[in-house]
Amino acid sequence: MLSLRGITEHETFDHPVAVLIVISSANPDPMSTIMQLYNPNVPSFTIDKPYVDPNILRFYVLLHDPQQTTLEQSQIVFDKMKKTFGLHCHLLKLNSRPPPSDLFEDSIQHTDENNAIRDIWSQLPTSLNIESRLQARTSTLAGPEILSPNNSSFSTPLSPSPSGHRRSNSASSNTNSFTPPTHGTNLQNGPLDMSSPLEDGTRLPTHDMHLIGSAASPAMQYGRCLTVDDVQNTQFMIKELVVQSLVPFMERNVQHWNEQVASARRGITGRVFGAGRRFFGTSSRTSSPQSIQSIPATGPNTPVGTNTLTIFPYGAPEAQMRKLADYAFMLRDFKFAHAIYDNVRRDYATEKAYKYHAGTQEMIGVCQLMMNQPLSNKLDVDRNFELAVQQYLGRCRSSFHATRTTIMYYELLKARRMWKEVPTALVRMTGEDSDLRSALFLEQAAHCFLRTPSPMARKYGFHLVMAGHRYGKASQRQHAFRCYKLAAHIVEGQEWSVAKSHIQFALGRQAFHLGQLEDAVKYFTNVLADAKQMPQQQAAHIREFLFIYRQYTTQAGIDPLKEALPHLSLPVIDDNSTHVTLSNTQSNTGDNQEEWSTMEIELLEESIAKGYIAGSKKALAIQQQDDQRPICAVGEPFLVHISLFNPLQVAITISQLILGCKHRESLQHNTDTSTESDENVPMIYGAHIEGTNMYAFDDFELEKVSEIFLEPLEKRMISLAIIPRREGSIAVKGLHYTFNDLVHTFKPFHKKGKRLHSTREQLMTPVYAVDHTLDIIVTSPMPLLDLAFHGIPETILSGELVQAVLEINNKGNKGMTALRLKSSHPSFICIGNPEEMDKHVYDSKHQKEEEIKFDNLLFDSSVISVPLPAEGGGKSNERGVVSPGKTTLVPLWIRGDRIGKHTFKFLFSYQSEEGNGAIAHRTLRYTVNLQVLPSLKINAFTRPSTTAVNEYILGIEIENLQVAANFQLNQISATSPVWTITPLSINIDSPQDIQAKTSIPPRQTTFAYYKIQKKAKQTEQSLCPEAWTSTALEALLNNIEYHEPPPPVDLHVSKLSFVSKFV
């Protein structure tokens, strides 16, 4: 970019400043030859331009070869040169011929000094190679006679030229061919193919190609005959040229132009003349040798479509001012150069010399950044470069200079570590004219965002994506793949689903074009589950994925229906909703797991306390509760419920679904918690069981589903059965299935356990325990409880008592005993004995009084022992047994205790008749929904009777809250140790009075009065509860241990019936 370019008209950095005229001391007439080499009447190729100043420094070099002449002869010629041409002369001593002895030749090749000399030439093999190839190409286009062996341009450098003028022309044409194309032409990035046809269809001759190849061959030893003294002499000559001749020459010119041109233009006269020309003059001055001119546009640097160039001749004040500024810049006087650039910029703007104006804008910005002082305003610097780039691109149509400006701006900002300002400059050059250049600048801008004091990762990723897109348009797929891959690391772990899908899709495309089919399949797999794309785009993603996967399997030689593709994201499987249930499990017991776990712990503690679980199995029961692993017996089927979701707006097909399971002999936890072994469980093949969907394996039977069609956005819960055949443990690892009848995959289950809250780190960062709910314990045959509730209505009235039936089935292979129930609403239910199935709740035929005695003990009313049939046909009791395959019915009464909607949770616990060494008991969850509606509102009050002692009047107010229902009062029951009840306001013997005072219409209220009195005969036991309490308190106050249990309580039940039938 900065080295391979020709001479331009708007700046003088590439114009010649000095010329070296070299003559050999062996020349018979050196002075004449020098005059022929530099003849002012014959301009050379470098200064044959109207905008190039021919007044340059001439430095004369006399080349002394010890192999041809003596030093005394060379010194005589050198003295003549100094007298004739002045002090800008130098005598350079060089050895040009190898020593005649082969032994000496071998010795110098292996000395360290000559190796160091050859290293000087080996540092520039690329530039020499490019130069040689360009020379060969241009020489071939010019004609084969240039490469003729008789041509002086390829003769020995120190050999005398027979014709000086012919040598000058040859050198002119040959050197002119070195000017490479810069803009308007595209250079190859790779090596030039010499066998390829040229632009006119011709090919290089074979001998020319051999010559070019030999000239550019890396095996050629440059400087083979030079010695250490020769290298030092050359270095001294260059130092003398720069220090004593070139720099003083440039300083004199700077001083001269500043006094003659710049000072005059900075004065009052120059300013008034410039202002008058700007406001009252024409757009251009009269054509003269010192004014702006238009010349035909020729050469490789000419933009496409440009016929003329606007230039300032080298003698014009504007050209001299530009040259003054360029010389000051090269001499590192940046402040002075900035002032001159700013002054001449206005003249260029007046003359509408846009390329000159863009060049000065560029150099003003460069000077501001090169000056060793803080920037006063960063926006001014950026504005200068922005205007330069805009004019280069817009008015001048020179993308080369615009690119060069951007690169220099980038390097200067990078030197000052102004990373935040760099992307603005680079993105400015990302146009549509060059995808490759735009991609390169976008990529560099992306890396600058990471170097800012606060790294901007998102902008870095965004610009990398744009760079990858432009690389792809430029067919640079390897670079595009690299940019997209870097951008993928930025969006990884983020919730930017659209950006992720775009990058993964682009990576898949580029990997496919690069022949990396395995990577392409992996990237397209990540794109499939993008739910935010249009349906047409989603269908296209699936088609491309299937096409690439088919090619990949063909190339790899694998069967797509047997070899599993990992990480396929369709359909989406919710791991946390995956659970295992036995065949007797109710479907709606999966919610409120915390409440169920609490009930299980309370039931276990109550069973242990009451002795239902023996002491030998206490530890086993506690371990089983903490384990929380599903328990299944051999031969009992259990179901694995899996939630499948199609996130796309197009339908997909899932076929050949079967679980991936592993069996082990141990009943303990699986100690291998690594997920790597679960990522790809190999597919196993079993024998199909006729008439079913089951397949038999060594340790279990698995169910296979042939096909599932998921509609767009459909979510479906499927259940797959497993029947264990051996004791031990079965771990459900994942699901095997085939996607769209082509891609077989295995989806592992990664289910999280309970969140941990033990440490501060666990409270700050979510940490989950290992889940064991998909690790099933398989024991020896056990009883299996199956329940059914009959006669439970959906709604009952408040206070209403409904009799239902609990059906108990044992579907296991062992007898079931110790059936216990833990309920969430103990005040709503009551369980009786199987013998009380036909017993009525209320007996309202006549008035009846009876005595009831029961133990006065506190107990947990939520835990009930369910009586089961006794062996031998005896009365049902808590230790009864239900044999395998048998069914028993137990009466159940439900009372509407509280108004509202209720969900009854019933937790049943039972044990095996013969016992089991693996588990202590089994549980079953069951739920019943019931709604209690309002019925009656009852208020009661008492007052002493005026007729007798120990009598009270009881008044009862009953309000019907229903809108349409009519209530009939059938019976009143009173329970008390000492009190009885008799009616006062209702005549029991009059049906009419009973009907009138016990019927309650909707939204009406009725009153009734009753007499309560003490029993005629009271036993001492009636006062026992109070007496026992008094004695226990006295012992407590006197610090005396008292262990006597409370005596039983005697209650007197009085029933007042208002109807003569059973209700």
PDB file of C-alpha atoms in Angstrom, residues 345 375 401 425 428 575 736 901 1008 1041:
ATOM      1  CA  ARG A 345      -5.248  24.615   1.885  1.00  0.00           C
ATOM      2  CA  LEU A 375      -4.216  17.396  21.344  1.00  0.00           C
ATOM      3  CA  HIS A 401      -5.432   7.564  -1.357  1.00  0.00           C
ATOM      4  CA  ALA A 425     -11.923   6.189  11.226  1.00  0.00           C
ATOM      5  CA  ARG A 428     -15.662   5.403   7.514  1.00  0.00           C
ATOM      6  CA  ASP A 575     -35.649 -31.910  31.935  1.00  0.00           C
ATOM      7  CA  HIS A 736     -33.439 -41.993  21.779  1.00  0.00           C
ATOM      8  CA  LYS A 901     -62.991 -25.003  47.430  1.00  0.00           C
ATOM      9  CA  ALA A1008     -86.858 -22.819  68.596  1.00  0.00           C
ATOM     10  CA  GLU A1041     -43.507 -37.038  89.216  1.00  0.00           C
TER      11      GLU A1041
END
